[in-house]
């Protein structure tokens, strides 16, 4: 197996995540896209760790997973509040910061 | 204590500030601070006196000569055997340096200073105690005590000053305090006028003092140091011209401060102040500052006026005139305090005359005894007015029954003043007259005797009108409280016994021994006690009492003389108008100077000063207009507006970025990261 394969998979996942974050209007889908980006990063970390033999990458991946779990918790709570206030999960409605 | 005498003056100065800051909050309005401070000063003064006496006695024991410095030794040798030298105790610190001359502020303690310290702190302490009762309920009670403290501090500074400059500082400060205290009840126009008059008249004399000090400074080769000046004067190291001009200038200072003819007119008006002030300042202490100055710089006067030669000199003449005119004016006054004021003028005239005829010791001794009985008389008159609420003797009378303590102390002091044996005034006055006769000043011997006669006569009139006969007022007189009577008795005791310090008849010369300087002092004549002269002067005083008694009490002698006889009437009017001196000063001197000067000043004001002011005004306006139009409007405002406009435009452009949409922000974020990553890749 080659390292490049893993990296390409990660890049693909990351780009999918970016696309989701930028193009999706639904808050839940945006959150999921963020998770995709984090997963891509994790794949990178683990792949590099496996190919170089350094354990630190794997440890880091575990940290990222933990943080991601917390982040999703906070994110879902926010989406829930948005939904409750605006009766819609649509992020385009959130423009009260408009200058 | 002798080296640290400045503490004695420092305590009341401290008390002045304490009373000013905390006095109102104290249970007794600050008077307790003043009394405590003066009490401490008095105790320290007594300590200083005891130490000085100790020093003198031990030096005279023969051993002390070795303890003296090289200078003292030289004097010791120069002075014949039996003439021991006690140097004054000097202490000084560097004050400031001016033009390379190190000006020192220091104390000079000798018998004279110690005696003055004792008198000033004692009288001041008693006056403080007296005032707690006399000034009770006064609206500026605290302020009054603060001023009294400041006065005491200034006077104590004056008497311990070791340089003419420090002496001048004390001198001016007592003048200021005098002004503050005479005008204590300034709500009445007459009182503030009196305060101003006192201030300006003494200032006139002060000019003389300042000139004198400056002359001595240069004459003595650039020093304000009193012992040095005295030594140079005694040793003939200063030219006669310097000494004469300096002593004339200083004499003018004495005339102003000590109420001598022709600048005495402020002193009777100064009676507008509260009575304790009159007792302290205008009888016992401040007005004798002039005499003190004369005594302190005596070698200068002695050489400057050729006092040893006899005959006439300016100092003795001024004193002699003052003795007579002061006493004469005391006869026509109805205000008890004014009688005492003129009496003070006359008595200080005695002292100045004594200095003028070479009777240094007699002058200082008279200063010492006079402080007791004159302060007592003033405080007595205050006690009387406390009871009858007036100073007008026509509304008194018969008070001896209701005010026995005041009466007896007043009688004792009056007798002392009149020079009755064996009270204090007898010894000192007799010594002046005696020395005048011995030192070839026969004219002033006569003046002294005439003065003694008049003194006895006017005091008889005063005592008679106040205490004898029937009560003529409408009030209900009563004896004064203890705070008033205790000082009266203490001073009365002093008036009885102070003279015995130098009772030459009984061969007591303690005062001479302790007070007379032994270094840097001219050879003055100290006469033996003369029994015939003493008896004669006593007879003269008794005759004064008898004549006045016969005239005022028994109605003998010519009555209504002023109505019948034109010249007598003229004389009376002349006296009543105080020799027209006030008119001379206000109308002739002040008036003639005032008119032209005022006109000249007005012209100068209109043309020169106003011109300058107007030009300055116009110029300023133009500059202001230019500043407004160009600098303020265009540059300052312009730049501010430009900045605001630019910010506004930038903001208008940037607001498009602020869409409020999260995903737009994220897009910008990712795009930027992408661009930066590419840049990073290409850069590598």
PDB file of N, CA, C and O in Angstrom, chain B residues 194 197 264-272 329 333 337-338 341-342 345 578:
ATOM      1  N   UNK B 194      -6.989 101.779  62.232  1.00  0.00           N
ATOM      2  CA  UNK B 194      -5.905 101.822  63.219  1.00  0.00           C
ATOM      3  C   UNK B 194      -4.850 100.794  62.865  1.00  0.00           C
ATOM      4  O   UNK B 194      -3.644 101.050  62.958  1.00  0.00           O
ATOM      5  N   UNK B 197      -2.897 102.053  60.006  1.00  0.00           N
ATOM      6  CA  UNK B 197      -2.033 103.155  60.409  1.00  0.00           C
ATOM      7  C   UNK B 197      -0.791 102.618  61.126  1.00  0.00           C
ATOM      8  O   UNK B 197       0.340 103.035  60.837  1.00  0.00           O
ATOM      9  N   UNK B 264       5.142 108.446  66.758  1.00  0.00           N
ATOM     10  CA  UNK B 264       4.462 107.728  67.839  1.00  0.00           C
ATOM     11  C   UNK B 264       2.963 107.634  67.609  1.00  0.00           C
ATOM     12  O   UNK B 264       2.270 106.960  68.355  1.00  0.00           O
ATOM     13  N   UNK B 265       2.448 108.303  66.583  1.00  0.00           N
ATOM     14  CA  UNK B 265       0.990 108.481  66.493  1.00  0.00           C
ATOM     15  C   UNK B 265       0.232 107.173  66.317  1.00  0.00           C
ATOM     16  O   UNK B 265      -0.957 107.116  66.595  1.00  0.00           O
ATOM     17  N   UNK B 266       0.924 106.133  65.850  1.00  0.00           N
ATOM     18  CA  UNK B 266       0.179 104.888  65.644  1.00  0.00           C
ATOM     19  C   UNK B 266      -0.156 104.191  66.944  1.00  0.00           C
ATOM     20  O   UNK B 266      -1.127 103.472  67.051  1.00  0.00           O
ATOM     21  N   UNK B 267       0.695 104.409  67.970  1.00  0.00           N
ATOM     22  CA  UNK B 267       0.559 103.590  69.178  1.00  0.00           C
ATOM     23  C   UNK B 267      -0.769 103.825  69.917  1.00  0.00           C
ATOM     24  O   UNK B 267      -1.444 102.862  70.272  1.00  0.00           O
ATOM     25  N   UNK B 268      -1.194 105.083  70.146  1.00  0.00           N
ATOM     26  CA  UNK B 268      -2.495 105.261  70.799  1.00  0.00           C
ATOM     27  C   UNK B 268      -3.638 104.675  69.973  1.00  0.00           C
ATOM     28  O   UNK B 268      -4.550 104.070  70.531  1.00  0.00           O
ATOM     29  N   UNK B 269      -3.565 104.798  68.664  1.00  0.00           N
ATOM     30  CA  UNK B 269      -4.625 104.226  67.831  1.00  0.00           C
ATOM     31  C   UNK B 269      -4.628 102.713  67.899  1.00  0.00           C
ATOM     32  O   UNK B 269      -5.662 102.074  67.717  1.00  0.00           O
ATOM     33  N   UNK B 270      -3.452 102.159  68.159  1.00  0.00           N
ATOM     34  CA  UNK B 270      -3.356 100.704  68.227  1.00  0.00           C
ATOM     35  C   UNK B 270      -4.159 100.144  69.387  1.00  0.00           C
ATOM     36  O   UNK B 270      -4.364  98.939  69.474  1.00  0.00           O
ATOM     37  N   UNK B 271      -4.632 101.021  70.271  1.00  0.00           N
ATOM     38  CA  UNK B 271      -5.441 100.554  71.398  1.00  0.00           C
ATOM     39  C   UNK B 271      -6.792 100.035  70.929  1.00  0.00           C
ATOM     40  O   UNK B 271      -7.587  99.537  71.720  1.00  0.00           O
ATOM     41  N   UNK B 272      -7.066 100.186  69.625  1.00  0.00           N
ATOM     42  CA  UNK B 272      -8.302  99.629  69.077  1.00  0.00           C
ATOM     43  C   UNK B 272      -8.322  98.114  69.177  1.00  0.00           C
ATOM     44  O   UNK B 272      -9.370  97.496  69.137  1.00  0.00           O
ATOM     45  N   UNK B 329       0.532 114.358  76.820  1.00  0.00           N
ATOM     46  CA  UNK B 329      -0.702 113.928  76.163  1.00  0.00           C
ATOM     47  C   UNK B 329      -1.528 113.029  77.068  1.00  0.00           C
ATOM     48  O   UNK B 329      -2.753 112.970  76.940  1.00  0.00           O
ATOM     49  N   UNK B 333      -6.317 112.670  78.011  1.00  0.00           N
ATOM     50  CA  UNK B 333      -7.078 111.536  77.495  1.00  0.00           C
ATOM     51  C   UNK B 333      -8.156 111.109  78.487  1.00  0.00           C
ATOM     52  O   UNK B 333      -7.937 111.104  79.682  1.00  0.00           O
ATOM     53  N   UNK B 337      -7.165 103.358  78.285  1.00  0.00           N
ATOM     54  CA  UNK B 337      -6.114 102.698  77.520  1.00  0.00           C
ATOM     55  C   UNK B 337      -5.223 103.702  76.806  1.00  0.00           C
ATOM     56  O   UNK B 337      -4.032 103.459  76.611  1.00  0.00           O
ATOM     57  N   UNK B 338      -5.814 104.825  76.413  1.00  0.00           N
ATOM     58  CA  UNK B 338      -4.999 105.838  75.727  1.00  0.00           C
ATOM     59  C   UNK B 338      -4.030 106.482  76.722  1.00  0.00           C
ATOM     60  O   UNK B 338      -2.891 106.805  76.365  1.00  0.00           O
ATOM     61  N   UNK B 341      -1.381 104.153  76.881  1.00  0.00           N
ATOM     62  CA  UNK B 341      -0.621 104.142  75.637  1.00  0.00           C
ATOM     63  C   UNK B 341       0.376 105.287  75.615  1.00  0.00           C
ATOM     64  O   UNK B 341       1.557 105.095  75.284  1.00  0.00           O
ATOM     65  N   UNK B 342      -0.084 106.496  75.999  1.00  0.00           N
ATOM     66  CA  UNK B 342       0.844 107.621  76.015  1.00  0.00           C
ATOM     67  C   UNK B 342       1.895 107.435  77.086  1.00  0.00           C
ATOM     68  O   UNK B 342       3.054 107.831  76.910  1.00  0.00           O
ATOM     69  N   UNK B 345       4.463 105.303  75.542  1.00  0.00           N
ATOM     70  CA  UNK B 345       5.319 106.093  74.661  1.00  0.00           C
ATOM     71  C   UNK B 345       6.368 106.814  75.484  1.00  0.00           C
ATOM     72  O   UNK B 345       7.567 106.792  75.186  1.00  0.00           O
ATOM     73  N   UNK B 578      -3.222 116.434  69.788  1.00  0.00           N
ATOM     74  CA  UNK B 578      -1.974 115.664  69.763  1.00  0.00           C
ATOM     75  C   UNK B 578      -0.909 116.369  68.935  1.00  0.00           C
ATOM     76  O   UNK B 578      -0.329 115.795  68.029  1.00  0.00           O
TER      77      UNK B 578
END
